Short mmCIF file of C-alpha atoms in Angstrom, two decimals:
data_model
loop_
_atom_site.label_atom_id
_atom_site.label_comp_id
_atom_site.label_asym_id
_atom_site.label_seq_id
_atom_site.Cartn_x
_atom_site.Cartn_y
_atom_site.Cartn_z
CA MET K 4 13.18 -0.02 2.43
CA PRO K 5 11.76 2.93 0.26
CA SER K 6 8.93 1.93 -2.16
CA VAL K 7 9.75 3.26 -5.59
CA ARG K 8 7.72 2.53 -8.74
CA SER K 9 9.82 4.13 -11.25
CA ARG K 10 12.82 3.30 -13.55
CA PRO K 11 15.61 2.52 -11.22
CA VAL K 12 18.57 4.64 -12.90
CA GLY K 13 21.88 4.75 -11.21
CA LEU K 14 22.55 8.21 -10.09
CA ARG K 15 24.00 10.25 -7.50
CA PHE K 16 23.21 14.06 -6.76
CA VAL K 17 26.18 16.60 -6.16
CA GLY K 18 25.39 19.96 -5.07
CA LEU K 19 22.47 21.04 -7.35
CA ARG K 20 23.81 18.81 -10.49
CA PHE K 21 22.58 15.36 -11.51
CA VAL K 22 25.34 13.28 -12.37
CA ARG K 23 25.36 10.06 -13.98
CA ARG K 24 27.24 6.96 -12.42
CA SER K 25 29.82 5.35 -14.87
CA VAL K 26 28.74 1.81 -13.97
CA VAL K 27 25.48 0.30 -13.85
CA ARG K 28 24.89 -3.15 -12.65
CA PRO K 29 23.61 -5.55 -15.41
CA VAL K 30 20.95 -6.64 -13.08
CA VAL K 31 19.30 -3.38 -12.95
CA LEU K 32 19.32 -3.05 -16.67
CA ALA K 33 17.69 -6.18 -17.16
CA ALA K 34 15.25 -5.38 -14.69
CA LEU K 35 14.67 -1.97 -16.39
CA GLY K 36 14.08 -3.51 -19.65
CA LEU K 37 11.52 -5.78 -18.25
CA VAL K 38 9.66 -2.93 -16.54
CA LEU K 39 9.77 -0.79 -19.80
CA ALA K 40 8.36 -3.91 -21.62
CA LEU K 41 5.60 -4.41 -19.35
CA LEU K 42 4.72 -0.72 -19.44
CA SER K 43 4.64 -0.66 -23.44
CA ILE K 44 2.10 -3.48 -23.17
CA ALA K 45 -0.13 -2.01 -20.49
CA ALA K 46 -0.35 1.37 -21.61
CA SER K 47 -1.16 2.59 -25.18
CA PRO K 48 1.55 4.64 -27.00
CA ALA K 49 -0.44 7.57 -27.47
CA ALA K 50 -1.30 7.71 -23.37
CA ALA K 51 2.45 6.87 -22.57
CA GLN K 52 3.68 9.86 -24.78
CA GLU K 53 1.29 12.44 -24.05
CA ARG K 54 0.47 12.22 -20.41
CA VAL K 55 3.46 11.64 -17.83
CA ALA K 56 3.18 12.09 -13.94
CA LEU K 57 5.58 12.17 -11.05
CA VAL K 58 4.08 11.17 -7.62
CA ILE K 59 5.91 11.23 -4.64
CA GLY K 60 4.71 10.82 -0.90
CA ASN K 61 7.29 10.92 1.88
CA GLY K 62 6.00 10.38 5.62
CA ALA K 63 8.34 7.83 7.25
CA TYR K 64 10.90 10.73 8.19
CA LYS K 65 13.86 9.48 10.30
CA ASN K 66 14.83 12.82 11.80
CA ALA K 67 11.34 14.34 12.17
CA PRO K 68 7.98 13.03 13.54
CA PRO K 69 6.31 10.70 10.86
CA LEU K 70 3.47 12.13 8.65
CA PRO K 71 0.86 9.15 8.19
CA ASN K 72 -0.97 10.52 5.22
CA PRO K 73 1.54 11.29 2.33
CA PRO K 74 2.09 7.85 1.35
CA ASN K 75 -1.54 7.19 1.20
CA ASP K 76 -2.06 10.60 -0.84
CA ALA K 77 0.71 9.40 -3.08
CA ALA K 78 -0.84 5.92 -3.55
CA ASP K 79 -4.21 7.23 -4.30
CA VAL K 80 -3.22 10.06 -6.65
CA ALA K 81 -1.17 7.85 -8.58
CA ALA K 82 -3.85 5.28 -9.23
CA ALA K 83 -6.40 8.03 -10.11
CA LEU K 84 -4.10 9.47 -12.57
CA ARG K 85 -3.34 5.93 -14.14
CA ARG K 86 -7.27 5.59 -14.59
CA ILE K 87 -7.21 8.75 -16.68
CA GLY K 88 -4.25 7.72 -18.82
CA PHE K 89 -1.22 9.02 -17.02
CA THR K 90 1.88 7.06 -17.29
CA VAL K 91 2.94 7.38 -13.65
CA PHE K 92 6.44 7.47 -11.95
CA GLU K 93 5.36 6.93 -8.32
CA GLY K 94 7.59 6.95 -5.19
CA ARG K 95 6.98 6.66 -1.54
CA ASP K 96 9.01 6.98 1.63
CA LEU K 97 11.90 8.06 -0.56
CA ASP K 98 15.58 8.76 0.75
CA ARG K 99 17.37 11.36 -1.02
CA ARG K 100 19.11 8.96 -3.69
CA ALA K 101 15.81 7.25 -4.47
CA MET K 102 13.95 10.49 -4.80
CA VAL K 103 16.62 11.77 -7.18
CA GLU K 104 16.52 8.78 -9.24
CA THR K 105 12.63 9.01 -9.38
CA VAL K 106 12.85 12.66 -10.49
CA ARG K 107 15.43 11.79 -13.30
CA ALA K 108 13.43 8.78 -14.70
CA PHE K 109 10.45 11.20 -14.79
CA GLY K 110 12.42 13.86 -16.70
CA ARG K 111 13.55 11.29 -19.24
CA ALA K 112 9.82 10.62 -20.10
CA LEU K 113 8.82 14.25 -20.93
CA ASP K 114 10.52 14.42 -24.24
CA ARG K 115 7.02 13.69 -26.13
CA ALA K 116 4.60 14.57 -23.15
CA LYS K 117 1.87 17.24 -23.98
CA ILE K 118 0.84 17.31 -20.41
CA ALA K 119 3.28 16.75 -17.36
CA LEU K 120 1.90 16.58 -13.96
CA PHE K 121 4.04 16.64 -10.40
CA PHE K 122 2.52 15.81 -7.02
CA TYR K 123 4.21 15.74 -3.92
CA ALA K 124 3.04 15.06 -0.44
CA GLY K 125 5.09 15.34 2.60
CA HIS K 126 7.33 17.98 4.25
CA GLY K 127 8.70 21.07 2.46
CA LEU K 128 10.00 24.24 3.32
CA GLN K 129 11.42 27.71 1.83
CA VAL K 130 14.76 29.23 2.54
CA ASN K 131 15.45 32.72 1.23
CA GLY K 132 12.47 32.43 -1.04
CA LYS K 133 13.46 29.14 -2.65
CA ASN K 134 11.46 26.00 -1.82
CA TYR K 135 12.69 22.52 -1.06
CA LEU K 136 11.41 18.98 -0.75
CA VAL K 137 12.61 16.75 2.05
CA PRO K 138 13.41 13.09 1.77
CA VAL K 139 12.84 10.91 4.50
CA ASP K 140 16.55 10.73 5.54
CA ALA K 141 17.05 14.26 5.45
CA SER K 142 19.07 15.95 8.31
CA LEU K 143 19.20 19.71 8.35
CA GLU K 144 21.42 21.55 10.82
CA ARG K 145 23.16 24.32 8.69
CA ALA K 146 22.25 26.06 5.54
CA GLY K 147 24.83 24.05 3.57
CA ASP K 148 23.09 21.11 4.17
CA LEU K 149 20.15 22.05 1.64
CA SER K 150 22.04 21.27 -1.47
CA PHE K 151 22.94 17.83 -0.01
CA GLU K 152 19.84 16.78 1.76
CA THR K 153 16.87 18.11 -0.01
CA ILE K 154 15.62 18.67 -3.55
CA ASP K 155 14.98 22.16 -5.00
CA ILE K 156 11.44 22.38 -6.37
CA GLY K 157 12.77 24.86 -9.15
CA GLN K 158 15.16 22.10 -10.47
CA VAL K 159 11.91 19.85 -10.94
CA LEU K 160 9.89 22.66 -12.58
CA ALA K 161 12.82 23.75 -14.78
CA TRP K 162 12.82 20.47 -16.21
CA MET K 163 9.14 20.09 -16.87
CA GLU K 164 9.28 23.56 -18.62
CA GLU K 165 12.28 23.00 -21.11
CA ASP K 166 9.52 22.03 -23.79
CA THR K 167 6.29 23.68 -24.53
CA ARG K 168 3.65 21.68 -22.93
CA VAL K 169 0.83 21.94 -19.99
CA ASN K 170 2.57 21.43 -16.79
CA LEU K 171 0.45 20.90 -13.62
CA VAL K 172 2.09 20.98 -10.14
CA PHE K 173 0.43 20.08 -6.93
CA LEU K 174 2.25 20.48 -3.81
CA ASP K 175 0.62 19.28 -0.68
CA ALA K 176 4.10 20.27 1.24
CA CYS K 177 3.10 22.95 3.49
CA ARG K 178 2.83 20.96 6.69
CA ASN K 179 4.39 22.04 9.96
CA ASN K 180 7.97 21.15 9.70
CA PRO K 181 10.36 20.51 12.57
CA LEU K 182 13.39 20.34 10.33
CA ALA K 183 12.56 24.09 9.29
CA ARG K 184 12.63 24.84 12.77
CA THR K 185 15.98 23.10 13.66
CA LEU K 186 17.48 24.82 10.53
CA ALA K 187 16.34 28.16 11.66
CA ARG K 188 17.77 27.75 15.03
CA SER K 189 21.09 27.06 13.60
CA LEU K 190 21.04 30.34 11.55
CA GLY K 191 20.78 32.42 14.59
CA MET K 192 19.79 36.24 13.49
CA ARG K 193 19.37 34.79 9.94
CA SER K 194 16.35 32.54 10.86
CA ALA K 195 13.97 34.92 9.12
CA ALA K 196 15.38 33.33 5.99
CA VAL K 197 13.67 30.15 6.92
CA GLY K 198 10.00 30.91 5.98
CA GLN K 199 6.80 29.12 6.86
CA GLY K 200 5.22 26.81 4.54
CA LEU K 201 6.28 27.34 0.98
CA ALA K 202 6.94 30.54 -1.00
CA GLN K 203 4.99 31.56 -4.07
CA ILE K 204 6.38 30.28 -7.39
CA HIS K 205 5.85 31.82 -10.57
CA GLY K 206 5.73 29.40 -13.46
CA ALA K 207 6.37 29.84 -17.31
CA VAL K 208 3.47 30.05 -19.72
CA GLY K 209 1.51 26.81 -19.63
CA THR K 210 2.07 26.03 -16.21
CA MET K 211 -0.02 25.74 -13.11
CA ILE K 212 1.25 25.52 -9.42
CA ALA K 213 -1.17 24.45 -7.06
CA TYR K 214 -0.55 24.65 -3.16
CA ALA K 215 -2.46 22.92 -0.50
CA THR K 216 -2.79 26.39 1.35
CA GLN K 217 -1.82 29.86 0.68
CA PRO K 218 1.90 30.72 0.46
CA ASP K 219 3.64 31.10 3.70
CA ASN K 220 1.19 29.13 5.87
CA VAL K 221 1.12 25.66 6.98
CA ALA K 222 -1.32 22.91 5.84
CA LEU K 223 -3.11 20.25 7.70
CA ASP K 224 -2.05 16.54 7.55
CA GLY K 225 -5.75 15.35 8.28
CA ASP K 226 -7.04 12.81 10.43
CA GLY K 227 -8.45 10.48 7.69
CA ARG K 228 -6.38 8.46 5.08
CA ASN K 229 -5.65 11.56 3.03
CA SER K 230 -4.90 15.17 3.64
CA PRO K 231 -7.87 17.62 3.27
CA PHE K 232 -6.10 18.83 0.00
CA THR K 233 -5.61 15.46 -1.53
CA ALA K 234 -9.00 14.13 -0.51
CA ALA K 235 -10.63 17.14 -2.50
CA LEU K 236 -8.27 16.40 -5.48
CA LEU K 237 -9.21 12.93 -5.41
CA LYS K 238 -12.96 13.74 -5.20
CA HIS K 239 -12.98 15.85 -8.31
CA LEU K 240 -10.20 14.67 -10.56
CA PRO K 241 -12.54 12.23 -12.28
CA THR K 242 -15.17 14.37 -13.13
CA PRO K 243 -15.75 14.45 -17.01
CA GLY K 244 -15.53 17.72 -18.92
CA LEU K 245 -14.02 19.69 -15.77
CA ASP K 246 -11.52 22.54 -16.56
CA ILE K 247 -8.45 22.62 -14.45
CA ALA K 248 -9.47 26.07 -13.20
CA VAL K 249 -12.92 24.82 -12.13
CA LEU K 250 -11.36 21.95 -10.55
CA MET K 251 -8.96 24.17 -8.21
CA ARG K 252 -12.27 26.14 -7.20
CA ARG K 253 -14.07 23.04 -6.24
CA ILE K 254 -11.04 21.85 -4.43
CA ARG K 255 -10.54 25.15 -2.63
CA SER K 256 -14.17 25.21 -1.41
CA ASP K 257 -14.15 21.67 -0.15
CA VAL K 258 -10.67 22.34 1.70
CA VAL K 259 -12.10 25.78 3.22
CA GLU K 260 -15.01 23.75 4.59
CA ALA K 261 -13.31 20.96 5.82
CA THR K 262 -10.72 22.78 7.55
CA GLN K 263 -13.03 25.65 8.78
CA ALA K 264 -11.25 28.29 6.64
CA LYS K 265 -7.78 27.45 8.50
CA GLN K 266 -6.54 26.35 5.27
CA VAL K 267 -7.24 27.81 1.91
CA PRO K 268 -5.70 26.21 -1.11
CA TRP K 269 -3.70 28.45 -3.60
CA ASP K 270 -2.60 28.29 -7.18
CA HIS K 271 -0.58 30.38 -9.68
CA SER K 272 -1.62 29.83 -13.38
CA SER K 273 -0.31 30.99 -16.72
CA LEU K 274 -2.18 28.35 -18.67
CA ILE K 275 -3.43 29.26 -22.07
CA GLY K 276 -6.98 27.86 -23.06
CA ASP K 277 -8.84 25.34 -21.09
CA VAL K 278 -7.31 22.13 -19.91
CA VAL K 279 -9.49 19.16 -19.22
CA LEU K 280 -8.00 15.90 -17.84
CA VAL K 281 -11.19 13.83 -18.25
CA PRO K 282 -13.25 14.53 -21.63
CA SER K 283 -16.93 14.86 -21.52
CA ALA K 284 -18.71 11.68 -22.78
CA PRO K 285 -20.04 12.48 -26.24
CA GLU K 286 -23.67 12.96 -26.64
CA LYS K 287 -25.93 9.91 -27.25
CA ALA K 288 -28.69 9.71 -29.57
CA PRO K 289 -31.68 9.35 -28.81
CA PRO K 290 -31.77 11.98 -25.93
CA ALA K 291 -31.56 10.81 -22.33
CA PRO K 292 -34.93 9.73 -20.76
CA VAL K 293 -36.86 12.12 -19.01
CA ALA K 294 -37.72 11.35 -15.35
CA PRO K 295 -41.45 10.36 -14.61
CA GLY K 296 -43.57 13.29 -14.35
CA VAL K 297 -41.47 15.81 -16.55
CA ALA K 298 -43.41 16.54 -19.85
CA SER K 299 -41.41 17.03 -22.99
CA LEU K 300 -42.54 18.27 -26.28
CA PRO K 301 -41.71 16.55 -29.55
CA GLY K 302 -38.25 18.04 -30.58
CA SER K 303 -37.53 19.69 -27.67
CA ASP K 304 -34.77 18.98 -25.10
CA PRO K 305 -35.97 17.56 -22.26
CA ARG K 306 -33.36 19.25 -19.80
CA PRO K 307 -34.37 22.26 -18.00
CA ALA K 308 -33.14 25.30 -20.03
CA ALA K 309 -31.66 27.16 -16.93
CA VAL K 310 -29.35 24.44 -15.72
CA THR K 311 -25.58 25.22 -15.18
CA THR K 312 -24.24 22.72 -17.62
CA PRO K 313 -23.23 19.64 -15.63
CA PRO K 314 -21.05 16.64 -16.50
CA ALA K 315 -22.21 14.88 -19.59
CA ASP K 316 -23.33 11.87 -17.82
CA ALA K 317 -25.72 13.69 -15.39
CA GLY K 318 -28.32 14.49 -17.83
CA ALA K 319 -29.97 11.09 -17.40
CA ALA K 320 -32.24 9.67 -14.77
CA GLY K 321 -30.35 9.64 -11.51
CA ALA K 322 -31.34 5.89 -10.45
CA GLY K 323 -28.31 4.41 -12.40
CA ARG K 324 -25.66 7.22 -12.07
CA SER K 325 -22.56 7.14 -10.28
CA GLN K 326 -22.11 8.96 -7.03
CA ALA K 327 -19.30 10.98 -8.75
CA ALA K 328 -22.00 12.22 -11.16
CA ASP K 329 -24.45 12.94 -8.36
CA ILE K 330 -21.82 15.18 -6.40
CA ALA K 331 -20.72 17.05 -9.48
CA TYR K 332 -24.24 17.80 -10.53
CA TRP K 333 -25.12 19.15 -6.98
CA ASN K 334 -21.86 21.01 -6.79
CA SER K 335 -22.94 22.85 -10.01
CA VAL K 336 -26.37 24.05 -8.68
CA LYS K 337 -26.30 24.29 -4.95
CA ASP K 338 -24.83 27.91 -4.60
CA THR K 339 -27.01 29.29 -7.50
CA GLY K 340 -30.05 30.48 -5.51
CA ASP K 341 -32.16 29.38 -8.33
CA ARG K 342 -35.32 27.10 -7.81
CA ALA K 343 -35.35 25.77 -11.29
CA GLN K 344 -31.72 24.47 -11.22
CA LEU K 345 -32.37 22.68 -7.70
CA GLU K 346 -35.59 21.28 -9.04
CA SER K 347 -33.61 19.72 -12.04
CA TYR K 348 -31.12 18.11 -9.38
CA LEU K 349 -34.20 16.44 -8.06
CA THR K 350 -35.52 15.21 -11.45
CA THR K 351 -32.21 14.16 -12.57
CA PHE K 352 -31.39 12.42 -9.12
CA PRO K 353 -34.48 11.44 -7.29
CA GLN K 354 -32.75 9.14 -5.10
CA GLY K 355 -29.80 11.43 -4.87
CA THR K 356 -27.59 12.01 -1.96
CA PHE K 357 -28.43 15.42 -1.53
CA VAL K 358 -32.28 15.28 -2.13
CA ALA K 359 -33.15 16.41 1.44
CA LEU K 360 -30.81 19.52 1.13
CA ALA K 361 -32.02 20.36 -2.38
CA HIS K 362 -35.59 20.36 -0.82
CA LEU K 363 -34.38 22.61 2.09
CA ARG K 364 -32.71 25.17 -0.35
CA ILE K 365 -36.19 25.22 -2.37
CA GLY K 366 -38.11 25.75 0.85
CA GLU K 367 -35.96 28.80 1.77
CA LEU K 368 -36.20 30.32 -1.62
CA SER K 369 -40.00 29.85 -1.46
CA ALA K 370 -40.30 31.55 2.08
CA ARG K 371 -38.12 34.35 1.13
CA ALA K 372 -40.11 34.75 -2.05
CA LYS K 373 -43.56 35.01 0.09
CA SER K 374 -41.91 37.44 2.33
CA THR K 375 -40.68 39.98 -0.32
CA PRO K 376 -42.31 42.22 -2.30
CA ALA K 377 -42.51 41.43 -6.15
CA ASP K 378 -40.45 44.46 -7.11
CA ALA K 379 -37.87 44.25 -4.23
CA GLY K 380 -35.50 41.95 -6.24
CA ARG K 381 -33.97 38.98 -4.79
CA SER K 382 -32.21 40.38 -1.77
CA ASP K 383 -31.13 43.77 -0.50
CA LEU K 384 -28.19 43.63 -2.63
CA ALA K 385 -30.28 43.18 -5.86
CA ALA K 386 -32.58 46.02 -4.72
CA MET K 387 -30.16 48.78 -3.98
CA PRO K 388 -29.56 51.57 -6.58
CA PRO K 389 -25.97 52.62 -7.30
CA ALA K 390 -24.84 55.13 -4.43
CA ASN K 391 -24.01 58.08 -6.67
CA GLY K 392 -22.05 56.03 -9.11
CA ARG K 393 -19.35 55.88 -6.82
CA SER K 394 -16.21 53.96 -8.09
CA GLU K 395 -13.36 54.69 -5.72
CA PRO K 396 -13.22 52.95 -2.16
CA PRO K 397 -13.44 55.26 0.83
CA HIS K 398 -10.40 56.31 2.45
CA ALA K 399 -9.52 57.51 6.20
CA PRO K 400 -6.70 59.85 7.27
CA TYR K 401 -5.01 56.98 9.25
CA GLU K 402 -6.02 54.09 7.42
CA ASN K 403 -3.60 50.97 7.29
CA CYS K 404 -3.06 48.99 3.89
CA ASP K 405 -1.57 45.87 2.67
CA THR K 406 -1.66 43.87 -0.25
CA PHE K 407 -2.62 40.02 -0.29
CA ASN K 408 -2.15 37.56 -3.42
CA ALA K 409 -5.71 35.85 -3.44
CA PRO K 410 -6.59 33.11 -5.66
CA ALA K 411 -8.32 35.65 -8.25
CA GLY K 412 -5.63 38.23 -8.27
CA THR K 413 -4.30 40.82 -5.97
CA ASP K 414 -6.46 42.18 -3.05
CA THR K 415 -5.62 45.27 -1.29
CA TYR K 416 -6.76 45.45 2.25
CA CYS K 417 -7.30 48.83 4.15
CA ALA K 418 -8.33 49.62 7.66
CA SER K 419 -9.79 52.69 8.79
CA SER K 420 -7.80 52.58 12.13
CA VAL K 421 -5.30 50.39 13.92
CA LEU K 422 -4.61 50.10 17.63
CA THR K 423 -1.18 51.13 18.36
CA PRO K 424 1.26 48.15 19.09
CA GLN K 425 1.25 46.86 22.60
CA TYR K 426 3.42 44.38 24.41
CA GLY K 427 5.12 43.21 21.15
CA ASN K 428 2.01 42.75 19.13
CA ARG K 429 0.88 44.58 16.08
CA TYR K 430 -2.79 44.71 15.15
CA GLY K 431 -2.48 45.74 11.48
CA VAL K 432 -4.78 44.86 8.54
CA LYS K 433 -2.22 42.20 7.39
CA ASN K 434 -3.39 40.12 10.05
CA LEU K 435 -6.51 39.64 8.53
CA PHE K 436 -4.97 37.30 5.62
CA ALA K 437 -1.49 36.49 7.33
CA GLY K 438 -0.65 32.83 8.22
CA ASP K 439 -0.65 33.48 12.14
CA PRO K 440 -3.85 32.22 13.44
CA SER K 441 -2.95 34.08 16.74
CA ALA K 442 -2.87 37.58 15.15
CA ALA K 443 -5.96 39.75 14.50
CA TRP K 444 -6.65 43.39 13.20
CA VAL K 445 -7.83 45.69 16.14
CA GLU K 446 -9.47 48.79 15.37
CA GLY K 447 -7.92 51.97 17.16
CA VAL K 448 -10.28 54.61 17.75
CA PRO K 449 -11.85 55.65 21.21
CA GLY K 450 -15.00 53.75 21.69
CA ASP K 451 -16.50 50.42 20.62
CA GLY K 452 -15.41 50.48 17.01
CA VAL K 453 -18.93 51.06 15.49
CA GLY K 454 -18.36 52.70 12.29
CA GLU K 455 -15.00 51.37 11.57
CA TRP K 456 -14.33 49.62 8.49
CA ILE K 457 -12.29 47.57 6.41
CA THR K 458 -11.98 47.83 2.39
CA VAL K 459 -10.87 45.00 0.12
CA SER K 460 -9.98 46.58 -3.30
CA PHE K 461 -9.55 44.05 -6.40
CA ASP K 462 -7.04 44.57 -9.32
CA GLY K 463 -10.19 44.29 -11.69
CA ASP K 464 -14.05 43.47 -11.50
CA ARG K 465 -14.72 40.42 -9.57
CA LEU K 466 -17.87 38.34 -8.84
CA VAL K 467 -18.02 38.27 -5.09
CA LYS K 468 -19.53 35.15 -3.70
CA SER K 469 -18.99 34.81 0.23
CA VAL K 470 -17.06 36.19 3.14
CA ILE K 471 -15.38 34.16 6.00
CA VAL K 472 -14.82 35.88 9.07
CA HIS K 473 -12.91 34.69 12.22
CA ASN K 474 -14.51 36.91 14.84
CA GLY K 475 -12.80 38.59 17.86
CA TYR K 476 -9.11 38.08 18.86
CA GLN K 477 -8.55 34.51 18.97
CA LYS K 478 -5.19 34.29 20.51
CA SER K 479 -6.60 32.79 23.47
CA ALA K 480 -10.22 32.43 25.06
CA ASP K 481 -9.20 34.99 27.64
CA LEU K 482 -8.37 37.69 25.13
CA TYR K 483 -11.39 36.73 23.10
CA ARG K 484 -13.83 37.61 25.91
CA LYS K 485 -11.67 40.75 26.90
CA ASN K 486 -12.10 42.35 23.59
CA GLY K 487 -14.93 43.23 21.57
CA ARG K 488 -16.47 41.20 18.91
CA VAL K 489 -18.51 42.15 15.84
CA ALA K 490 -22.20 41.45 16.05
CA ARG K 491 -23.34 43.08 12.69
CA VAL K 492 -21.58 44.25 9.71
CA ARG K 493 -22.77 46.04 6.61
CA LEU K 494 -21.22 45.17 3.18
CA ILE K 495 -21.06 48.00 0.61
CA PHE K 496 -19.96 47.31 -2.85
CA SER K 497 -18.32 49.74 -5.47
CA HIS K 498 -21.60 49.85 -7.68
CA GLY K 499 -23.89 50.65 -4.48
CA GLN K 500 -25.33 47.42 -3.37
CA THR K 501 -25.35 46.90 0.23
CA ALA K 502 -26.75 44.33 2.83
CA THR K 503 -26.40 43.65 6.48
CA PHE K 504 -25.45 40.47 8.18
CA ALA K 505 -25.42 39.35 11.64
CA LEU K 506 -22.36 37.59 13.25
CA LYS K 507 -22.34 35.04 16.01
CA ASP K 508 -20.47 35.49 19.29
CA GLN K 509 -18.21 32.61 18.82
CA PRO K 510 -14.83 31.74 17.84
CA GLN K 511 -15.67 29.30 14.98
CA VAL K 512 -15.28 30.34 11.45
CA GLN K 513 -18.41 32.08 10.03
CA THR K 514 -19.62 32.38 6.36
CA ILE K 515 -21.56 35.27 4.92
CA LEU K 516 -22.94 33.76 1.99
CA LEU K 517 -24.42 36.03 -0.73
CA ASP K 518 -27.59 34.83 -2.27
CA ARG K 519 -25.91 35.57 -5.63
CA PRO K 520 -22.52 36.58 -6.96
CA VAL K 521 -22.16 40.56 -6.75
CA ARG K 522 -19.97 42.25 -9.39
CA ALA K 523 -17.69 44.89 -7.78
CA SER K 524 -14.12 46.23 -7.89
CA TRP K 525 -13.91 46.92 -4.15
CA MET K 526 -15.95 45.76 -1.11
CA GLN K 527 -16.41 47.63 2.24
CA VAL K 528 -17.09 45.97 5.60
CA VAL K 529 -18.62 48.32 7.95
CA ILE K 530 -19.09 47.41 11.69
CA GLU K 531 -22.60 48.46 12.73
CA ARG K 532 -23.01 46.62 16.33
CA VAL K 533 -20.49 44.93 18.60
CA PHE K 534 -20.56 42.38 21.56
CA PRO K 535 -18.71 44.46 24.11
CA GLY K 536 -15.56 43.09 25.73
CA GLU K 537 -15.23 42.46 29.17
CA ALA K 538 -12.04 44.25 29.91
CA HIS K 539 -11.25 46.43 26.62
CA SER K 540 -13.70 48.53 24.47
CA ASP K 541 -11.47 47.75 21.13
CA THR K 542 -13.08 45.37 18.72
CA ALA K 543 -11.17 42.79 16.74
CA ILE K 544 -11.52 40.62 13.85
CA SER K 545 -8.84 37.61 13.39
CA LYS K 546 -9.53 36.49 10.05
CA LEU K 547 -11.44 37.96 7.04
CA ALA K 548 -11.42 36.40 3.38
CA VAL K 549 -13.34 37.45 0.48
CA PHE K 550 -14.06 34.61 -2.14
CA SER K 551 -14.40 35.92 -5.61
CA ASP K 552 -14.16 34.99 -9.14
CA ARG K 553 -12.37 37.42 -11.80
CA VAL K 554 -14.47 38.88 -14.76
CA GLU K 555 -12.83 38.29 -17.93
#
C-alpha cells in the first residue's frame, strides 16, 4: 500500500484536469477532521500559514526496476522541513491516484503561504520539452499514456505560482528511466521527442527550480541511504543564516565532489531578494568567549577581522558546538587561500573535524610564501599584468562554438578546431558539456594538438574559481590510450592573468583549483603539452566545466 501523509481527498484525474468526486465517504471526512485538528495543535498558526511543503518520494515501481533511495529521501527531507517550521504534505511510493490527491491537498493549503516548497525524488521524464513525474504504477507504452499515467510538473508549478510568494522546487528526478526508453521505442521515428533527464523549466518571478543534475542529463541514485543531491541538501538545509543561493552553491560543490563531476546540480532562479530558511541566532551579550591563547583588547571584537561571516553559532569556542556549525564554518574558509581565516577555524573549533586539513592548508600557504618573492603576488595569476588590455576572446578561422546554460549564466564554448566526423561520431565542442559521458572534443589539426585551445565566454563578468577536466577520450579504455591526452594547459583570462597547470594521465576527474577567484569575461584553455596516443596523434578532452560566480 502506498504511504501517504496528507489530507486524503477523494479525487480522480481525467486528462490534465483535476475533478472532484461527487461522493466522499463519511469515514474519510471524520479522519480528515481528526488529522486537521491534530495538525492545528502540533503546529503554530503562523508556521502553518507561512510555510507549506509537498514532499514525494517514489521508488517501488511496478513496471520498472525499483529505486531504493527516493522513499528515504522523501522521509528525511520531510523531517528536516518540519524541524524548520514547514507544514509538510508527504507521500512515499504513491500510485497515480494517491499522488494526485497529495498534490491537490498541498494546493489547497497554499492560500496563505508565504513560502511554498516542492521536493520530488523518483523517476521523471521529458517529452517534447515538457517534464512529467512518474507514479509507481505508471505504464507508458504510447504518447497518449502520459496524460493518464503521469503528473505534469507544469501543473504543480502553475498552482504554486497562482499567488505572489516564494516558490522553491527541488527535483531529484533525473534518474536513468527505463519507462522513457520504452516510450521512445514505441514512438519510432519520433523517439527524439523523449529526452534524457528533465528539460529546463523557467519559473515566474519569485520561483527557484533546482535540479539534481544539469538539464538533459541523468542523476545518480547513490549507494547510501540518500541520493548525492538529497544528501547534500540535508547537510546544508539546517545551516542558520544561509541564503538559498548559497545553499545551492554548497549543494553543487558537494555533489560534484561526491560524483567526481559526473553530476552537476542546476538551478533556475527568479527570486527577488534573499531567502533564508533558517534565521541566524540573535547576537548574544556579552560577546562569545575567546579561545585560550587569543588576546582581546577591552571593547574590541574578539573575532578575527578577516573571517568570512560564518553562521552565528560558530563564533564561540568550538568545544561545545554542533557538527553542523563545524562543517558550515569550515566550508566558509577552506577555499579562501587566506591563512588568517584558516587559523580562525582552528581558534573557533580547536577539536573540530577539519583541524588536520586546516593545518595542512596553512602549511601549504607558508611553503608557498617562502618560495615566492615578496613582490610576486600570491600566484602567477595575481602577478601577471594585463595583456595589452585585451577584452575580446581569440578566434580561429574554423572554430566550432556552442552555448551552455551554466549555473551562473550562459557560457559560450569555442574550440579552435574539431576533428572531422568519423564512424558516425562527432567531436564538436558541445561534447565538453553535453550529458553523453562517452563523447569528447577532439582537436582537428595536423600534429599532436599543442597550441589548440578552447575559450569559454561568459554573459557578464564572473569570478572564476576552478575548472574541472575529464582528460582524453573516455568512451573506452582502448580509445583513451589510442588518442592523445593533455599533459599541461595554460589558462588565460580576459584581463591578462595567466597560469599553467599540469594534468595527470588518468581518466578520473581532475580539478584545476585557482588559489583565489579571478574576475573575467572570458577564459581560454591552451594545450601546451600532451601525452601522445598509441595509435592516433589527435588529442581529446571528454569534459570541461568552469565553476564561477556572477559579479553583480
